[in-house]
Short mmCIF file of C-alpha atoms and ligand atoms in Angstrom, two decimals:
data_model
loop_
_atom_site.label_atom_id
_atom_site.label_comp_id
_atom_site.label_asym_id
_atom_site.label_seq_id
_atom_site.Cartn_x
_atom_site.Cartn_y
_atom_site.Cartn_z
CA UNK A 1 167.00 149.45 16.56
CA UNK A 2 168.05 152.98 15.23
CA UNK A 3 166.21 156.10 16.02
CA UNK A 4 164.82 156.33 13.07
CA UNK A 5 163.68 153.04 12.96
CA UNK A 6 161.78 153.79 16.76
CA UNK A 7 160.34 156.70 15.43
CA UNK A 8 158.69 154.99 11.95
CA UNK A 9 157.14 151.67 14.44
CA UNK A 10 156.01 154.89 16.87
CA UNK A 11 154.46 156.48 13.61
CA UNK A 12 153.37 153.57 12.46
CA UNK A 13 151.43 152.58 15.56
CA UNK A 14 149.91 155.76 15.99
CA UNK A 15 148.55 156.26 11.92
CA UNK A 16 147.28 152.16 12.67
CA UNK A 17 145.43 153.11 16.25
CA UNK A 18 143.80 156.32 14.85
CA UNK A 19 142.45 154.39 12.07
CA UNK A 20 140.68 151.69 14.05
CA UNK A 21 139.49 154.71 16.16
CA UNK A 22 137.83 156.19 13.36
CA UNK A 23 136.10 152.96 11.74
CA UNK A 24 135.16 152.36 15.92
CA UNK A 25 133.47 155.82 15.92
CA UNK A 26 131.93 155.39 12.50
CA UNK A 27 129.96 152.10 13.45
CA UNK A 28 128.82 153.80 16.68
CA UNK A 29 127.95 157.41 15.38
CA UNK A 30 125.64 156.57 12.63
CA UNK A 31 123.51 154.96 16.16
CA UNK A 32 121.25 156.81 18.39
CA UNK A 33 122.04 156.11 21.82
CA UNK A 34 118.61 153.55 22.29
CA UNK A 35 120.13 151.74 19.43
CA UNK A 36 123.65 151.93 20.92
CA UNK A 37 122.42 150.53 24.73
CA UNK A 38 120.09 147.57 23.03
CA UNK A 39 120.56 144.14 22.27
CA UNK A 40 120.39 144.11 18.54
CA UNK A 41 120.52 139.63 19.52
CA UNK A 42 121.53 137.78 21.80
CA UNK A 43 124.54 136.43 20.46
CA UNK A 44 125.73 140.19 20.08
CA UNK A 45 126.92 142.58 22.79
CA UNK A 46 124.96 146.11 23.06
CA UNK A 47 127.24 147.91 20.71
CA UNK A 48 128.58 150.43 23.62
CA UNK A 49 129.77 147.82 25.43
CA UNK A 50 131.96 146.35 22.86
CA UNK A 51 133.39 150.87 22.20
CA UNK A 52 134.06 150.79 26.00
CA UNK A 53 135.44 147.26 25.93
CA UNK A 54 138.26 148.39 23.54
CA UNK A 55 139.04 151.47 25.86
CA UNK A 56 139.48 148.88 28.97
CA UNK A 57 141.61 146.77 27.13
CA UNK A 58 143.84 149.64 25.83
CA UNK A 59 143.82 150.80 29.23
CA UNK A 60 144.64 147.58 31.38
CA UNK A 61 147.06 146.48 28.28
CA UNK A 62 148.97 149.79 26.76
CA UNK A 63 147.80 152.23 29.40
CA UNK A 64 148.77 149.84 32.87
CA UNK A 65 150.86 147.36 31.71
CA UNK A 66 153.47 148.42 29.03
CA UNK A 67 153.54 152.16 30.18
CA UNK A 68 153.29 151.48 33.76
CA UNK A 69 150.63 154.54 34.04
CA UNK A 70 148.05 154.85 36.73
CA UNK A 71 144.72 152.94 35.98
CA UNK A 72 142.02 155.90 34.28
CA UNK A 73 139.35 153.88 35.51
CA UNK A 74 140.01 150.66 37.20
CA UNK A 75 136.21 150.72 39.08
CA UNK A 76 135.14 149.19 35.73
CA UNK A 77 137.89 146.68 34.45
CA UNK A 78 135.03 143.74 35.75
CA UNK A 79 132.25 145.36 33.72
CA UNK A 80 134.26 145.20 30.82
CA UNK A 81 135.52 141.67 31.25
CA UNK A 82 134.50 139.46 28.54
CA UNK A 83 134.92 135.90 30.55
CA UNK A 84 132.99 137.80 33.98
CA UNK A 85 129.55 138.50 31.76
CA UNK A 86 128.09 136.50 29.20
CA UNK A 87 127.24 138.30 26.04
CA UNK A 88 123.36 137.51 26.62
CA UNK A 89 123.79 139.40 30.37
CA UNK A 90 125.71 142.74 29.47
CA UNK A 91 122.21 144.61 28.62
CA UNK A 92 121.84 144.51 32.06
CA UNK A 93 125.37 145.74 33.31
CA UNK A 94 125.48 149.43 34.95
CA UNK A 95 127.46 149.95 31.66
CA UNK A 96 129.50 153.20 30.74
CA UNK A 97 126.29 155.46 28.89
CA UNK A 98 127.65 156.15 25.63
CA UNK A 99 128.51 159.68 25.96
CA UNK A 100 130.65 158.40 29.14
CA UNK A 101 131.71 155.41 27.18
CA UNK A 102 133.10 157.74 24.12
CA UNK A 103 134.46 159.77 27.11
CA UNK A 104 136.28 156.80 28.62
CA UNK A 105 137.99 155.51 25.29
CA UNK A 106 138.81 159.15 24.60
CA UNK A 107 140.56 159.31 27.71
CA UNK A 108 142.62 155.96 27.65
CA UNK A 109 143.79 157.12 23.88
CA UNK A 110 145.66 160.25 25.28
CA UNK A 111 147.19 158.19 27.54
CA UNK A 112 148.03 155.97 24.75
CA UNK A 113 149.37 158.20 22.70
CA UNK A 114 152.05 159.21 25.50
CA UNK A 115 153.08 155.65 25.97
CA UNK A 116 153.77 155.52 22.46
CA UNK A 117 156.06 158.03 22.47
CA UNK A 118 157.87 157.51 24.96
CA UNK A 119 158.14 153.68 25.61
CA UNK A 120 161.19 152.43 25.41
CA UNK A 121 161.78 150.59 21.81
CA UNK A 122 164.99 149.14 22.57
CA UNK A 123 166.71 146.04 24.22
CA UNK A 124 164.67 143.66 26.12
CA UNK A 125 161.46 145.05 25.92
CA UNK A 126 161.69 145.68 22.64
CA UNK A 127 159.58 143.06 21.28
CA UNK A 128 156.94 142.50 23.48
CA UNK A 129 156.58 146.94 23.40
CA UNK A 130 156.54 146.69 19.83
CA UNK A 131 153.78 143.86 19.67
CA UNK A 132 151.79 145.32 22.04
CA UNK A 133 150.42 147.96 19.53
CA UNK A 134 150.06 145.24 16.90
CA UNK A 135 148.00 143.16 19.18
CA UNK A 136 145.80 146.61 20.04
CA UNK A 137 145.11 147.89 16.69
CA UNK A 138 143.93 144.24 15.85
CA UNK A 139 141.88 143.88 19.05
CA UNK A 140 140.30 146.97 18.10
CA UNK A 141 139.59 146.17 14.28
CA UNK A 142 138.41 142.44 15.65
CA UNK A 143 135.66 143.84 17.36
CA UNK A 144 134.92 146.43 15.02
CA UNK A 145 134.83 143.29 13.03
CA UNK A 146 132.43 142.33 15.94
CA UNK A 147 130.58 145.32 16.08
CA UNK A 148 129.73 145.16 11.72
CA UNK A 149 128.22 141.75 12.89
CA UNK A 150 125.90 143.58 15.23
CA UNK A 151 124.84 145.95 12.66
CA UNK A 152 123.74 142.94 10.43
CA UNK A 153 121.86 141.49 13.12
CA UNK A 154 119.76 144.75 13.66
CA UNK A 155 116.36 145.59 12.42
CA UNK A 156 115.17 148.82 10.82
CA UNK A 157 116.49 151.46 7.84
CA UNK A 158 119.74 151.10 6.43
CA UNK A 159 122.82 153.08 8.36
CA UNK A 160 125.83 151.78 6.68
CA UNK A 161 126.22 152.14 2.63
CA UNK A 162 129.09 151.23 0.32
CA UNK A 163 129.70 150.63 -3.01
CA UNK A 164 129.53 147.16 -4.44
CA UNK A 165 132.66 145.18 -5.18
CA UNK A 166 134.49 145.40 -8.63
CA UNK A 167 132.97 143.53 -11.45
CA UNK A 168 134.64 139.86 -11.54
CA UNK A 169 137.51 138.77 -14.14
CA UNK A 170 135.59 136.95 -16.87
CA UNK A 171 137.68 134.28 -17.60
CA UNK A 172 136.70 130.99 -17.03
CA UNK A 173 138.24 128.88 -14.01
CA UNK A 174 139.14 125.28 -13.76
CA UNK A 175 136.65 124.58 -10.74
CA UNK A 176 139.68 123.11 -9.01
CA UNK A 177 143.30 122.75 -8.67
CA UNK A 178 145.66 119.97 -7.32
CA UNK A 179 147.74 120.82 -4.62
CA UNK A 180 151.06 118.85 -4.81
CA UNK A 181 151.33 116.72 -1.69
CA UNK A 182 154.70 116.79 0.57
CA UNK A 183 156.11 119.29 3.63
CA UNK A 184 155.21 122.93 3.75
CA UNK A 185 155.75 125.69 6.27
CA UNK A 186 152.52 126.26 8.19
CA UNK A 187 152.27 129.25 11.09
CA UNK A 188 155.15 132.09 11.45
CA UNK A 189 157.53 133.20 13.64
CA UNK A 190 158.99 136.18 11.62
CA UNK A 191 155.33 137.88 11.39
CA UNK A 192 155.98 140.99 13.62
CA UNK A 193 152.03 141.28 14.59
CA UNK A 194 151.13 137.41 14.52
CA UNK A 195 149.37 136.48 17.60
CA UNK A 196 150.74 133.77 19.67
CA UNK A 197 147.80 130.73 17.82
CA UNK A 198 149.72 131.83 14.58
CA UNK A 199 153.16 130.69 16.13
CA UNK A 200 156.15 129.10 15.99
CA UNK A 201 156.40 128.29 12.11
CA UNK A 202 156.97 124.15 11.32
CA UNK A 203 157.04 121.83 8.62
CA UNK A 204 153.88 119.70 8.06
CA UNK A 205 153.71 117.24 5.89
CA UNK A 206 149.76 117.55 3.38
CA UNK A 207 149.16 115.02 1.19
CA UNK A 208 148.33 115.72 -2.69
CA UNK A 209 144.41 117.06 -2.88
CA UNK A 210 142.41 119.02 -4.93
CA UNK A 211 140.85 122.57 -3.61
CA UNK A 212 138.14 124.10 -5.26
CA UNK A 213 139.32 127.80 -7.28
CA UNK A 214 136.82 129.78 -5.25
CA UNK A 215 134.37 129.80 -2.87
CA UNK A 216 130.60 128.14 -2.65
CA UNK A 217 128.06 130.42 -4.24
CA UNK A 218 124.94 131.41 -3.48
CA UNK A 219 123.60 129.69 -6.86
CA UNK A 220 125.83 125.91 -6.51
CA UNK A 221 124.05 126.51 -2.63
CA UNK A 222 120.90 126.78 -4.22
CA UNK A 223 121.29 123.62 -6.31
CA UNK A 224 121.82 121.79 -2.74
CA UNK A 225 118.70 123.61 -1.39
CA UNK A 226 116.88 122.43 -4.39
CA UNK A 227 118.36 119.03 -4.67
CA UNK A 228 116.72 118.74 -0.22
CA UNK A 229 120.00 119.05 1.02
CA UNK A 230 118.27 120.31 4.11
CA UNK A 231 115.74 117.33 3.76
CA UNK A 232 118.47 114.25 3.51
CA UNK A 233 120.32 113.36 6.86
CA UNK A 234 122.36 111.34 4.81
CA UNK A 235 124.38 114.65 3.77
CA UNK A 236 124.91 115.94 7.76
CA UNK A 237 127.22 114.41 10.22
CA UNK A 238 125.39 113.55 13.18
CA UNK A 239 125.54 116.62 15.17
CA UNK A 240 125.01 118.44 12.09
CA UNK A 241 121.35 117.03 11.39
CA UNK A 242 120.85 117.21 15.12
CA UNK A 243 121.30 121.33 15.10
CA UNK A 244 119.70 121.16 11.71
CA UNK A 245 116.40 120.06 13.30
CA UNK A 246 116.63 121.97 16.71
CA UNK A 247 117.49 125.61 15.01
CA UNK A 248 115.44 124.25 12.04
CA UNK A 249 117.53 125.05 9.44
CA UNK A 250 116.40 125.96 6.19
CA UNK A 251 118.49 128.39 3.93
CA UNK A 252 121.26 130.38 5.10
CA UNK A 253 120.53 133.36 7.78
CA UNK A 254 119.31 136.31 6.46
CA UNK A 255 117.53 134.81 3.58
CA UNK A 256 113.71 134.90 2.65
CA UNK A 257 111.54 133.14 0.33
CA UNK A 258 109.90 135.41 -1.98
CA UNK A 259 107.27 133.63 -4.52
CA UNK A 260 110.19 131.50 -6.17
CA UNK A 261 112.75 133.13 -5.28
CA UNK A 262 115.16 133.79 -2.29
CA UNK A 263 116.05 137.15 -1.06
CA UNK A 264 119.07 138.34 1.64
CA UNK A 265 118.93 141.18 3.95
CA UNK A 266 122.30 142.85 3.79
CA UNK A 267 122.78 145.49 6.67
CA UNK A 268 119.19 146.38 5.95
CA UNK A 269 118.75 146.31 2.33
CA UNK A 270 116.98 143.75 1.09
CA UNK A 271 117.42 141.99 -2.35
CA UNK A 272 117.85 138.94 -4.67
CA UNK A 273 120.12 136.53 -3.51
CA UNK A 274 123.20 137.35 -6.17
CA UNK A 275 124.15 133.93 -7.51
CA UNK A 276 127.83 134.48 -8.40
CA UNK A 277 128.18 135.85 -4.87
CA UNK A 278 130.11 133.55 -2.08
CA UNK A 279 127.55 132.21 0.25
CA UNK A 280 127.90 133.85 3.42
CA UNK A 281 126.29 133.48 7.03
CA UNK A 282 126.27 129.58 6.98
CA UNK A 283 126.94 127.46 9.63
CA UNK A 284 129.99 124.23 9.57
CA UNK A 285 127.32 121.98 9.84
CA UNK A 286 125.79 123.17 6.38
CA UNK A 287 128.85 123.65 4.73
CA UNK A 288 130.01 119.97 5.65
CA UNK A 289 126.41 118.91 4.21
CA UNK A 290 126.71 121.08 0.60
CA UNK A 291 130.07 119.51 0.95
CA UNK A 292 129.15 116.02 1.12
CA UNK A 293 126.35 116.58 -1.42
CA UNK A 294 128.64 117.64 -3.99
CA UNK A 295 130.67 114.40 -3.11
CA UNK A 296 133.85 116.70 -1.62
CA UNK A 297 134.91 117.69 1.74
CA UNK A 298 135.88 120.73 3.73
CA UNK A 299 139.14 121.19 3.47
CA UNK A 300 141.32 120.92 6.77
CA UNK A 301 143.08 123.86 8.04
CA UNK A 302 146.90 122.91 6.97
CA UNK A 303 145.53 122.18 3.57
CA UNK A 304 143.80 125.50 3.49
CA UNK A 305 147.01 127.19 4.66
CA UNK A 306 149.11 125.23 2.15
CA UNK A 307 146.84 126.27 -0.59
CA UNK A 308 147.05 129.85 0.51
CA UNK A 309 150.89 130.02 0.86
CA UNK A 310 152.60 127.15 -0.96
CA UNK A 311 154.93 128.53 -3.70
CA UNK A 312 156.08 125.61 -5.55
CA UNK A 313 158.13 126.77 -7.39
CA UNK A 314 160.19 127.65 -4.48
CA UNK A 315 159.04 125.72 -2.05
CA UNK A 316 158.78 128.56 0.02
CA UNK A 317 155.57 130.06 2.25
CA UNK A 318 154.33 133.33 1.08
CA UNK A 319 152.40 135.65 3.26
CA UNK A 320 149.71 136.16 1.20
CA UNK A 321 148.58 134.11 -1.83
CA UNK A 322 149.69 136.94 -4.01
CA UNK A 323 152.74 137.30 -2.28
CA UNK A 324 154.88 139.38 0.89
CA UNK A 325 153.16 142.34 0.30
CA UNK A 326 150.47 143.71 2.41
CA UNK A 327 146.89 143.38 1.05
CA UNK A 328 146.17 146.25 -1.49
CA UNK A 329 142.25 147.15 -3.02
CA UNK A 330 143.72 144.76 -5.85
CA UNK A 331 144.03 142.04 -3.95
CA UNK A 332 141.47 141.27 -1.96
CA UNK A 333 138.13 142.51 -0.19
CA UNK A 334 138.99 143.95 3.31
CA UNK A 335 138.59 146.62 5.07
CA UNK A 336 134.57 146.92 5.08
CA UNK A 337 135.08 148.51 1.72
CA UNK A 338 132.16 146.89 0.70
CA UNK A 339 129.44 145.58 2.52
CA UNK A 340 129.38 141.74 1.12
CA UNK A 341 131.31 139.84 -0.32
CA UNK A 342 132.76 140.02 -4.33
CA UNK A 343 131.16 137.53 -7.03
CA UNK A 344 133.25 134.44 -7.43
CA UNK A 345 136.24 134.72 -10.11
CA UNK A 346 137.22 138.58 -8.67
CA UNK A 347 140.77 139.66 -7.61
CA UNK A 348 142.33 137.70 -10.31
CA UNK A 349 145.81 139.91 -8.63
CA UNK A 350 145.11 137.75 -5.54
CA UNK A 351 145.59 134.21 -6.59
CA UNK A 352 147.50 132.08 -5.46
CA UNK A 353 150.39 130.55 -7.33
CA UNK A 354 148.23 127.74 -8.53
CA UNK A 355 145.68 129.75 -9.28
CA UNK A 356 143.09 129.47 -6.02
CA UNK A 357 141.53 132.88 -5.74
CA UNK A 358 139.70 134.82 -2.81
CA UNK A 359 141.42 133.09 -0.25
CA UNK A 360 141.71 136.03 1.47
CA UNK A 361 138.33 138.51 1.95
CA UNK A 362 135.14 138.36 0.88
CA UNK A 363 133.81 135.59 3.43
CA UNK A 364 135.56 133.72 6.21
CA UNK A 365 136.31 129.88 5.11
CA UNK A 366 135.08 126.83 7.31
CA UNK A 367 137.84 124.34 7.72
CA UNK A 368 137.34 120.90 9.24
CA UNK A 369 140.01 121.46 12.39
CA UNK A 370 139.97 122.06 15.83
CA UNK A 371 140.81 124.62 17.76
CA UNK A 372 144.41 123.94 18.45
CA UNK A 373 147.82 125.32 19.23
CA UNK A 374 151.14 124.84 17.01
CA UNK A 375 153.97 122.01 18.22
CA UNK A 376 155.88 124.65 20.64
CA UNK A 377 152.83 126.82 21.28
CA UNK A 378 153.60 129.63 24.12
CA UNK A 379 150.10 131.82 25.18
CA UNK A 380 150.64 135.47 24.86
CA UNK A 381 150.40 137.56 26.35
CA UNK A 382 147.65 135.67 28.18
CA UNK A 383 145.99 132.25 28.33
CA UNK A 384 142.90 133.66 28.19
CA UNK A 385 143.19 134.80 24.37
CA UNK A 386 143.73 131.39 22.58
CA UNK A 387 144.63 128.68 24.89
CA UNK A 388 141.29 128.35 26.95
CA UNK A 389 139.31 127.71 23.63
CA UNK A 390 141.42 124.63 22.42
CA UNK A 391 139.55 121.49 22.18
CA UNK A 392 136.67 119.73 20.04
CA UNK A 393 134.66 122.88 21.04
CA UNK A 394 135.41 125.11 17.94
CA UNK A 395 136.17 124.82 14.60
CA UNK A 396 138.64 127.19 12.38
CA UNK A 397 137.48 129.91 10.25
CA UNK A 398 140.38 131.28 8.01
CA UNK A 399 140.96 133.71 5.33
CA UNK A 400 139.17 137.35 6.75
CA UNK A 401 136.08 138.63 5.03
CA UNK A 402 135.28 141.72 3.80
CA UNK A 403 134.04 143.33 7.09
CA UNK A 404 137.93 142.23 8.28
CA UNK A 405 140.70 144.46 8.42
CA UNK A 406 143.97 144.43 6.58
CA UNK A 407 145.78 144.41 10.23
CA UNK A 408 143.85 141.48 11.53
CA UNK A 409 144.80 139.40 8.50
CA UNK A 410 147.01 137.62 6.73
CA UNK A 411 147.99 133.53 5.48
CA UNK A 412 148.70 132.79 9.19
CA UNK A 413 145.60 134.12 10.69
CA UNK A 414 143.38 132.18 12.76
CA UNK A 415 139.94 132.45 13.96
CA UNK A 416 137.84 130.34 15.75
CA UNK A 417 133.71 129.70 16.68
CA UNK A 418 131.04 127.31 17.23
CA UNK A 419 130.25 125.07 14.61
CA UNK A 420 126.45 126.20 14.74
CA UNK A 421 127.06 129.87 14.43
CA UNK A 422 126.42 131.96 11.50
CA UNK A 423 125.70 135.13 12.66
CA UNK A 424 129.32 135.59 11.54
CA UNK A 425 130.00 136.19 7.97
CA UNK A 426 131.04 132.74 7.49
CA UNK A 427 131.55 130.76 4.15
CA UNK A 428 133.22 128.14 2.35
CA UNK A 429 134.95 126.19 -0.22
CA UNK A 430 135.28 122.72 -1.24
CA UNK A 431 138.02 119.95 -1.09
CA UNK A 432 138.53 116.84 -2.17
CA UNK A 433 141.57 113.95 -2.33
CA UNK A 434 142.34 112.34 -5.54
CA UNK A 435 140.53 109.44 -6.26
CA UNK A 436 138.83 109.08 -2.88
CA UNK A 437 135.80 111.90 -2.65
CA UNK A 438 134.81 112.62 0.89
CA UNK A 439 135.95 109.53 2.17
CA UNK A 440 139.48 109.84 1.17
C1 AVJ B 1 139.40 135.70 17.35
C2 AVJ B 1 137.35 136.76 16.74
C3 AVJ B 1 137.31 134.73 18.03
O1 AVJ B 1 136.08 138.07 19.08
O2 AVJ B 1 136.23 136.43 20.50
C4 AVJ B 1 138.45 139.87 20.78
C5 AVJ B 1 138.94 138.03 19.06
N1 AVJ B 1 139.68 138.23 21.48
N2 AVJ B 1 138.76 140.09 22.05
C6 AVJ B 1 136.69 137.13 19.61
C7 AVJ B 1 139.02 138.71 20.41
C8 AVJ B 1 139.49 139.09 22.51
C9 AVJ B 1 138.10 136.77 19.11
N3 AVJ B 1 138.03 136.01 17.81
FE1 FE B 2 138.02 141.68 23.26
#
């Protein structure tokens, strides 16, 4: 690598880390520190102790282990541990008070900021030094994903405000598409900041099926709603109809009835459910149920991949649906630009080659897969970020939403939960194999 190359990655890293930083200190500023130390739900960490949390893991990760500095604060690398506490239990920690806590992070980024510029960028350490940042500036826009989630979860006046997506492209869709069957490239291993689940790259073979052009709305879920789909057990897999009747399930979280209508709290604003918007904060147990009500299926995650990135006519995979090039305002909803997803039919400049759009933003996609790793699979730079969730336990989420940063996403990436959670902003589209409906 030339100078000049070091010095643009060292730039680059930098302009990236500083502007996680700031979206980190705009979720926590608009707080008072009551609202910063409480659990907004139990399924959420107290806000401060996700800010701190990204400090540690700069610290033990950046700080410790690539620059080989002294710990700032080692006393409270345990505290900070998310596999030592449950997120229920970390209310009661002796956590970092936020003034400490913005103190702390502070701290760790000047160290940070030394390390990267001065670590070496060249020869053996090259790579790993050079994905280290990548794998920072995406843990930190994760859980400022994370910490957006928390903010919807709260209860009170509005803190957070943003304009409402672009107005969709009018023109009428085919409601689906058929996705030629035969091999594809699935996963990368040219991707400079893919994470170690996104890797190696290999050929899988997909049989022909059809994918819907965009996601489940919030009217086509009403028609399910209306039609019982939360009455007929018929529609939910067993485990499905089991959570349906433990949580009680009735409409997706964050809805109300009003009279004869439904209305959706969004980050404190309430309002009628929009029904050209995506569906969003639904569990995989409903979306397999609207799915089998509409006599389709979830698609599976190499299909959803294969739809994303399949080029045809070259046989090639893209990295986006649109193309190689990173994810502009054109393209997609990222970023926390907005504060919900766009109606179904926008970003026309982000379809895919056969015409699927919103892949990418707006709301994460339920596929029907397990957590799994890739033929040659190799945890970095830890077990404990991918490889202890494989198994039946989670399902895959894909796409990004638009609370999920440009860094943290792209065709490969990969994210994982429960099948019962929906505090996430989790949605879906349909699938379907020729000929066969859901039992094809
Ligand atoms: C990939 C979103 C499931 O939040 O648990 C954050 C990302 N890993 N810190 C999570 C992550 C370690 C992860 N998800
Ligand atoms: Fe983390």
């Amino acid at each position: 690598m030339t100078t000049t190359e070091q010095e643009s990655l060292r730039a680059k890293a930098a302009a990236e880390l500083e502007r996680a930083r700031l979206r980190s200190a705009a979720l926590t500023d608009v707080l008072d520190d009551d609202e910063l130390v409480r659990q907004h739900s139990p399924l959420m960490s107290p806000l401060i102790w996700d800010l701190a949390h990204i400090g540690n893991q700069e610290e033990l990760w950046l700080v410790r282990d690539v620059g080989g500095l002294p710990a700032v604060r080692s006393d409270i690398d345990e505290l900070y541990d998310a596999f030592k506490h449950s997120r229920a239990s970390r209310p009661a920690l002796p956590l970092l008070k936020p003034g400490e806590a913005r103190q702390y992070v502070d701290q760790v980024r000047r160290k940070t900021m030394d390390v990267v510029d001065r670590v070496p960028l060249a020869g053996r350490r090259l790579v790993e030094n050079a994905f280290a940042f990548g794998m920072l500036v995406q843990h930190e826009q994760q859980h400022d994903e994370t910490m957006l989630i928390t903010h919807q979860t709260r209860k009170g006046p509005a803190v957070l405000h943003a304009p409402d997506p672009p107005e969709p492209d009018r023109t009428v869709l085919p409601h689906e598409v058929l996705v030629p069957g035969g091999p594809f490239t699935m996963g990368t291993s040219t991707e400079p900041w893919a994470l170690d689940n996104e890797r190696p790259a290999h050929q899988v073979h997909v049989d022909a099926f059809f994918i819907d052009t965009t996601p489940v709305s919030c009217g086509q879920y009403q028609e399910f709603m209306a039609d019982g789909g939360y009455e007929r057990p018929e529609l939910w897999t067993e485990a499905g109809w089991e959570h349906r009747n433990k949580a009680n399930l009735r409409a997706p979280l964050y809805w109300r009835r009003d009279g004869d209508r439904w209305l959706r709290d969004c980050f404190g604003v309430v309002g009628p459910v929009r029904d050209a918007e995506p569906v969003v904060h639904v569990s995989f147990h409903e979306a397999q149920a609207y799915a089998r009500w509409a006599g389709k299926r979830l698609p599976t995650e190499a299909e959803w991949e294969k739809a994303a990135r399949y080029d045809p006519a070259s046989g090639r995979s893209r990295r986006f649906p649109w193309g190689d090039e990173n994810p502009g305002s054109q393209h997609a909803n990222l970023g926390q630009r907005h504060l919900r997803p766009a109606e179904v039919g926008s970003y026309p400049a982000g379809a895919s080659p056969l015409g699927v759009r919103q892949l990418i933003g707006d709301v994460w996609e339920w596929v029907d897969t397990d957590f799994h790793g890739y033929p040659g699979f190799a945890a970095f730079p830890y077990r404990e970020y991918s490889e202890v969730f494989f198994g039946p336990d989670y399902k895959m989420l894909r796409g990004g939403c638009f609370g999920t940063d440009p860094a943290a996403c792209r065709g490969t990436f990969r994210n994982w939960d429960y099948p019962i959670r929906r505090q996430i902003f989790s949605g879906f589209r349909c699938a379907r194999t020729p000929g066969g409906g859901e039992l094809g």
